[in-house]
Amino acid sequence: MREIFLKAGLDEEQAILISSHLVKANLRGVDSHGVSRVGIYTKRLEQGLVNKEFKPVHLKETPVSLLIDAGNCSGIPVAHYGMNAAVKKAKTVGIGVVGIQNSNHCGMLADYTRIAVDEDCIAISTTNAPSTMPPWGAKERFFGTNPISYGIPAGKEENIIFDMATSKVAKGKIILAEKRNQQIPLGWALSSDGAPTVDPAEALKGVVLPVGEHKGYGIAFLVECLSSLFTGAAYGPYIGDLYTNFNDKQNVGQFFLVMRADLFQEIELFKQRVDQMIQEIRRLPLMEGVEKIYLPGEIERDNELERREKGIPLGRETVEELVTLAKRYKVQESLIDQLV
Ligand SMILES: NC(=O)c1ccc[n+]([C@@H]2O[C@H](COP(=O)([O-])OP(=O)(O)OC[C@H]3O[C@@H](n4cnc5c(N)ncnc54)[C@H](O)[C@@H]3O)[C@@H](O)[C@H]2O)c1
């Protein structure tokens, strides 16, 4: 992947950041945001819809906040840059708020949230996305799958990193189901005529439903305001679609809020209480048919432990796509051989 991105015109730092981000998503089991994205990312770079250069501009700055113009560069490097800037501010003044406009698809939010949590901070990350989900009650798309992630540092327990789309599922899961010729569960999406569907192709033409009906819609509204109205990026229907719009740039927005976890309580006391709450949750009696109570983010952490040991299982279609790209970009033969 690194070689593909280098050949597609990115510098070394961006190529490594994007490649490792995609691998980290696969490691966590978030396959919808893993290496299956190389094709679309390179296509948009190739067509000049994403700027190959990384030159973020600081538009407005205070001791606690920074607004960045990404200059239409790749979303993943600029989101890393933005989160690191938010952490730096939080470490200095207690809180760091960073907004990014003129950005692109930034993948799996957990990767950014984790940067802050590793620095003993509480963090909230959001990004908006191309219109695909109706406000609850409508049958026409308006909001994106607008994900939100939060992170809480723990003591002896593992840090909490939650990360969810506000749609019933991330659209990437429907795209992956289509690539794999699989049906999707009923209730995920409506077809273009507003009927429930199990066909991913129909779902992609129609709408993805909000999670928890009006509640998911309510959170998607907040994510939209923080990521776009607040930062100056485009919102909902005005965002260029990643997969179908090859005329316009995306103008996605990202938002990071980072708070030093010792703002109110001593850090050790705070972490001790997080640990205590986690342990109390684990000891609760199980609902019928349930084998384990998971903590937010625990499933992805378990996936990561397993996949770091056993490797990442990739679908045939993803491998084929990587091989085709690698050949097209004339990546070293020895690397391609490892894939085939
Ligand atoms: N960049 C973008 O435009 C964009 C858009 C949408 C989604 N995404 C990404 O897609 C990814 C997948 O989102 P998703 O909504 O499909 O995730 P998901 O539904 O698989 O999981 C959401 C969260 O719920 C937690 N969870 C799942 N089961 C649980 C259980 N039984 N108990 C406790 N917690 C549980 C998970 O740990 C995770 O933190 C995220 O990483 C998100 O950032 C990105």
Tab-separated table of C-alpha atoms in Angstrom, residues 59-289:
chain	number	residue	atom	x	y	z
A	59	LEU	CA	-7.041	29.885	9.530
A	60	LYS	CA	-7.910	30.930	13.073
A	61	GLU	CA	-6.181	30.133	16.342
A	62	THR	CA	-6.653	30.819	20.057
A	63	PRO	CA	-4.879	29.157	23.011
A	64	VAL	CA	-7.657	26.511	23.094
A	65	SER	CA	-8.687	26.224	19.466
A	66	LEU	CA	-7.427	25.887	15.935
A	67	LEU	CA	-9.306	25.986	12.642
A	68	ILE	CA	-7.456	24.282	9.804
A	69	ASP	CA	-7.968	24.526	6.044
A	70	ALA	CA	-6.853	21.123	4.809
A	71	GLY	CA	-6.318	22.449	1.286
A	72	ASN	CA	-8.300	19.452	-0.025
A	73	CYS	CA	-5.507	17.051	0.952
A	74	SER	CA	-6.134	13.432	1.995
A	75	GLY	CA	-8.338	13.226	5.068
A	76	ILE	CA	-6.255	10.763	7.059
A	77	PRO	CA	-2.997	12.778	7.307
A	78	VAL	CA	-4.795	16.039	8.088
A	79	ALA	CA	-7.020	14.396	10.717
A	80	HIS	CA	-3.863	13.055	12.412
A	81	TYR	CA	-2.374	16.518	12.236
A	82	GLY	CA	-5.552	18.064	13.681
A	83	MET	CA	-5.840	15.608	16.558
A	84	ASN	CA	-2.165	16.041	17.452
A	85	ALA	CA	-2.699	19.814	17.497
A	86	ALA	CA	-5.742	19.390	19.779
A	87	VAL	CA	-3.762	17.179	22.167
A	88	LYS	CA	-0.908	19.686	22.270
A	89	LYS	CA	-3.309	22.461	23.229
A	90	ALA	CA	-5.038	20.292	25.831
A	91	LYS	CA	-1.672	19.400	27.386
A	92	THR	CA	-0.839	23.121	27.623
A	93	VAL	CA	-4.127	24.800	28.600
A	94	GLY	CA	-6.362	21.851	29.561
A	95	ILE	CA	-8.604	21.809	26.500
A	96	GLY	CA	-7.952	21.641	22.767
A	97	VAL	CA	-10.633	22.094	20.104
A	98	VAL	CA	-9.698	21.634	16.463
A	99	GLY	CA	-11.891	22.025	13.401
A	100	ILE	CA	-10.889	21.067	9.875
A	101	GLN	CA	-12.555	22.271	6.686
A	102	ASN	CA	-11.871	21.483	3.032
A	103	SER	CA	-10.915	17.920	3.938
A	104	ASN	CA	-11.616	14.424	2.640
A	105	HIS	CA	-12.670	10.984	3.908
A	106	CYS	CA	-10.660	10.290	7.068
A	107	GLY	CA	-11.455	6.609	7.661
A	108	MET	CA	-11.853	5.151	11.146
A	109	LEU	CA	-12.221	7.789	13.857
A	110	ALA	CA	-10.921	5.511	16.629
A	111	ASP	CA	-7.412	5.978	15.254
A	112	TYR	CA	-7.516	9.693	16.098
A	113	THR	CA	-9.295	9.321	19.418
A	114	ARG	CA	-6.624	6.866	20.517
A	115	ILE	CA	-3.898	9.520	20.062
A	116	ALA	CA	-5.518	11.670	22.764
A	117	VAL	CA	-6.337	8.827	25.137
A	118	ASP	CA	-2.714	7.628	25.034
A	119	GLU	CA	-1.849	11.088	26.368
A	120	ASP	CA	-4.237	10.788	29.340
A	121	CYS	CA	-6.924	12.903	27.702
A	122	ILE	CA	-10.654	12.439	27.178
A	123	ALA	CA	-11.513	12.955	23.526
A	124	ILE	CA	-14.448	13.277	21.145
A	125	SER	CA	-13.877	12.986	17.384
A	126	THR	CA	-16.428	13.533	14.649
A	127	THR	CA	-16.514	13.801	10.879
A	128	ASN	CA	-19.355	14.366	8.478
A	129	ALA	CA	-19.803	12.316	5.336
A	130	PRO	CA	-21.627	12.452	1.995
A	131	SER	CA	-25.398	12.468	2.136
A	132	THR	CA	-26.783	8.943	2.490
A	133	MET	CA	-29.122	8.922	5.521
A	134	PRO	CA	-32.526	10.583	5.929
A	135	PRO	CA	-33.451	12.620	8.980
A	136	TRP	CA	-35.886	10.337	10.871
A	137	GLY	CA	-39.239	10.499	9.094
A	138	ALA	CA	-37.900	11.447	5.635
A	139	LYS	CA	-37.189	8.971	2.845
A	140	GLU	CA	-34.690	11.147	1.037
A	141	ARG	CA	-31.015	11.227	1.977
A	142	PHE	CA	-29.660	14.299	3.726
A	143	PHE	CA	-27.027	13.500	6.377
A	144	GLY	CA	-24.008	11.277	5.954
A	145	THR	CA	-23.401	8.283	8.189
A	146	ASN	CA	-21.791	10.925	10.441
A	147	PRO	CA	-19.649	8.924	12.870
A	148	ILE	CA	-18.690	9.912	16.403
A	149	SER	CA	-15.963	8.428	18.550
A	150	TYR	CA	-14.988	9.006	22.167
A	151	GLY	CA	-12.116	7.865	24.274
A	152	ILE	CA	-11.602	7.621	28.042
A	153	PRO	CA	-8.268	6.741	29.640
A	154	ALA	CA	-8.431	3.927	32.206
A	155	GLY	CA	-5.898	2.841	34.821
A	156	LYS	CA	-5.148	-0.868	35.012
A	157	GLU	CA	-8.032	-1.634	32.659
A	158	GLU	CA	-7.770	-1.043	28.918
A	159	ASN	CA	-8.614	2.458	27.712
A	160	ILE	CA	-12.107	2.883	26.329
A	161	ILE	CA	-12.286	3.791	22.613
A	162	PHE	CA	-15.856	3.896	21.286
A	163	ASP	CA	-16.479	4.578	17.602
A	164	MET	CA	-19.785	4.398	15.759
A	165	ALA	CA	-21.539	5.585	12.643
A	166	THR	CA	-24.874	7.248	13.479
A	167	SER	CA	-26.446	5.162	10.741
A	168	LYS	CA	-27.574	1.636	11.509
A	169	VAL	CA	-24.238	0.587	9.952
A	170	ALA	CA	-21.307	2.339	8.336
A	171	LYS	CA	-21.938	2.675	4.585
A	172	GLY	CA	-18.585	0.912	4.076
A	173	LYS	CA	-20.208	-2.299	5.349
A	174	ILE	CA	-22.838	-2.096	2.589
A	175	ILE	CA	-20.139	-1.365	-0.009
A	176	LEU	CA	-18.192	-4.389	1.254
A	177	ALA	CA	-21.318	-6.598	1.147
A	178	GLU	CA	-21.841	-5.523	-2.473
A	179	LYS	CA	-18.207	-6.322	-3.353
A	180	ARG	CA	-18.647	-9.738	-1.694
A	181	ASN	CA	-22.020	-10.446	-3.310
A	182	GLN	CA	-23.639	-10.764	0.112
A	183	GLN	CA	-27.103	-9.697	1.245
A	184	ILE	CA	-27.477	-7.111	4.006
A	185	PRO	CA	-29.830	-7.560	6.986
A	186	LEU	CA	-33.307	-6.093	6.691
A	187	GLY	CA	-33.566	-2.808	8.588
A	188	TRP	CA	-30.188	-1.412	7.496
A	189	ALA	CA	-31.452	0.466	4.443
A	190	LEU	CA	-34.277	1.448	2.096
A	191	SER	CA	-34.158	1.174	-1.706
A	192	SER	CA	-34.534	4.274	-3.897
A	193	ASP	CA	-38.335	3.900	-3.836
A	194	GLY	CA	-38.344	3.851	-0.023
A	195	ALA	CA	-38.880	0.086	0.474
A	196	PRO	CA	-36.844	-2.017	2.962
A	197	THR	CA	-34.155	-4.007	1.083
A	198	VAL	CA	-31.545	-6.745	1.622
A	199	ASP	CA	-29.794	-5.983	-1.686
A	200	PRO	CA	-26.651	-3.870	-1.078
A	201	ALA	CA	-26.750	-2.424	-4.622
A	202	GLU	CA	-30.353	-1.238	-4.071
A	203	ALA	CA	-29.385	0.086	-0.638
A	204	LEU	CA	-26.538	2.105	-2.132
A	205	LYS	CA	-29.007	3.738	-4.528
A	206	GLY	CA	-31.439	4.372	-1.670
A	207	VAL	CA	-30.842	5.436	1.937
A	208	VAL	CA	-29.106	3.987	5.004
A	209	LEU	CA	-31.322	4.335	8.084
A	210	PRO	CA	-30.268	6.131	11.280
A	211	VAL	CA	-29.415	3.926	14.260
A	212	GLY	CA	-32.073	4.082	16.975
A	213	GLU	CA	-34.463	5.979	14.689
A	214	HIS	CA	-34.914	9.578	15.954
A	215	LYS	CA	-32.009	9.215	18.404
A	216	GLY	CA	-29.442	8.410	15.714
A	217	TYR	CA	-30.843	11.265	13.683
A	218	GLY	CA	-30.406	13.590	16.680
A	219	ILE	CA	-26.755	12.603	17.123
A	220	ALA	CA	-26.107	12.824	13.350
A	221	PHE	CA	-27.432	16.397	13.550
A	222	LEU	CA	-24.905	17.221	16.297
A	223	VAL	CA	-22.044	15.536	14.379
A	224	GLU	CA	-23.002	17.560	11.308
A	225	CYS	CA	-23.034	20.850	13.221
A	226	LEU	CA	-19.666	20.207	14.886
A	227	SER	CA	-17.948	18.887	11.741
A	228	SER	CA	-19.290	21.323	9.176
A	229	LEU	CA	-21.447	24.263	10.313
A	230	PHE	CA	-18.929	24.954	13.118
A	231	THR	CA	-15.789	24.474	10.970
A	232	GLY	CA	-16.986	25.964	7.685
A	233	ALA	CA	-16.913	22.679	5.721
A	234	ALA	CA	-19.777	21.604	3.447
A	235	TYR	CA	-22.714	19.828	5.072
A	236	GLY	CA	-24.832	16.807	4.162
A	237	PRO	CA	-26.166	17.198	0.616
A	238	TYR	CA	-23.357	19.596	-0.371
A	239	ILE	CA	-20.526	17.107	0.267
A	240	GLY	CA	-19.050	15.443	-2.799
A	241	ASP	CA	-19.779	11.711	-2.751
A	242	LEU	CA	-16.625	9.627	-2.373
A	243	TYR	CA	-17.704	6.901	-4.799
A	244	THR	CA	-20.029	8.535	-7.302
A	245	ASN	CA	-19.024	12.171	-7.708
A	246	PHE	CA	-15.888	12.461	-9.823
A	247	ASN	CA	-16.449	16.118	-10.679
A	248	ASP	CA	-16.212	17.800	-7.316
A	249	LYS	CA	-13.957	17.716	-4.279
A	250	GLN	CA	-15.591	16.476	-1.071
A	251	ASN	CA	-15.109	19.405	1.352
A	252	VAL	CA	-15.658	17.168	4.373
A	253	GLY	CA	-15.103	18.518	7.909
A	254	GLN	CA	-13.568	17.014	11.024
A	255	PHE	CA	-13.859	18.043	14.656
A	256	PHE	CA	-11.756	17.064	17.672
A	257	LEU	CA	-12.393	18.006	21.287
A	258	VAL	CA	-9.691	16.977	23.750
A	259	MET	CA	-9.781	17.530	27.504
A	260	ARG	CA	-6.962	16.660	29.890
A	261	ALA	CA	-8.433	13.935	32.083
A	262	ASP	CA	-7.101	15.616	35.253
A	263	LEU	CA	-9.074	18.837	34.722
A	264	PHE	CA	-11.435	18.079	37.626
A	265	GLN	CA	-9.970	15.135	39.563
A	266	GLU	CA	-6.412	13.951	40.144
A	267	ILE	CA	-5.554	11.701	37.211
A	268	GLU	CA	-4.916	8.645	39.401
A	269	LEU	CA	-8.280	9.023	41.148
A	270	PHE	CA	-10.086	9.492	37.844
A	271	LYS	CA	-8.505	6.414	36.278
A	272	GLN	CA	-9.145	4.378	39.427
A	273	ARG	CA	-12.842	5.271	39.220
A	274	VAL	CA	-12.962	4.404	35.500
A	275	ASP	CA	-11.424	1.017	36.397
A	276	GLN	CA	-13.942	0.537	39.188
A	277	MET	CA	-16.880	1.309	36.901
A	278	ILE	CA	-15.560	-1.069	34.245
A	279	GLN	CA	-15.189	-3.850	36.824
A	280	GLU	CA	-18.689	-3.272	38.205
A	281	ILE	CA	-20.139	-3.430	34.689
A	282	ARG	CA	-18.304	-6.711	34.027
A	283	ARG	CA	-19.743	-8.270	37.202
A	284	LEU	CA	-23.368	-7.519	36.306
A	285	PRO	CA	-25.622	-10.548	35.734
A	286	LEU	CA	-25.985	-11.436	32.045
A	287	MET	CA	-29.151	-11.074	30.008
A	288	GLU	CA	-30.532	-14.361	28.695
A	289	GLY	CA	-28.623	-15.615	25.635
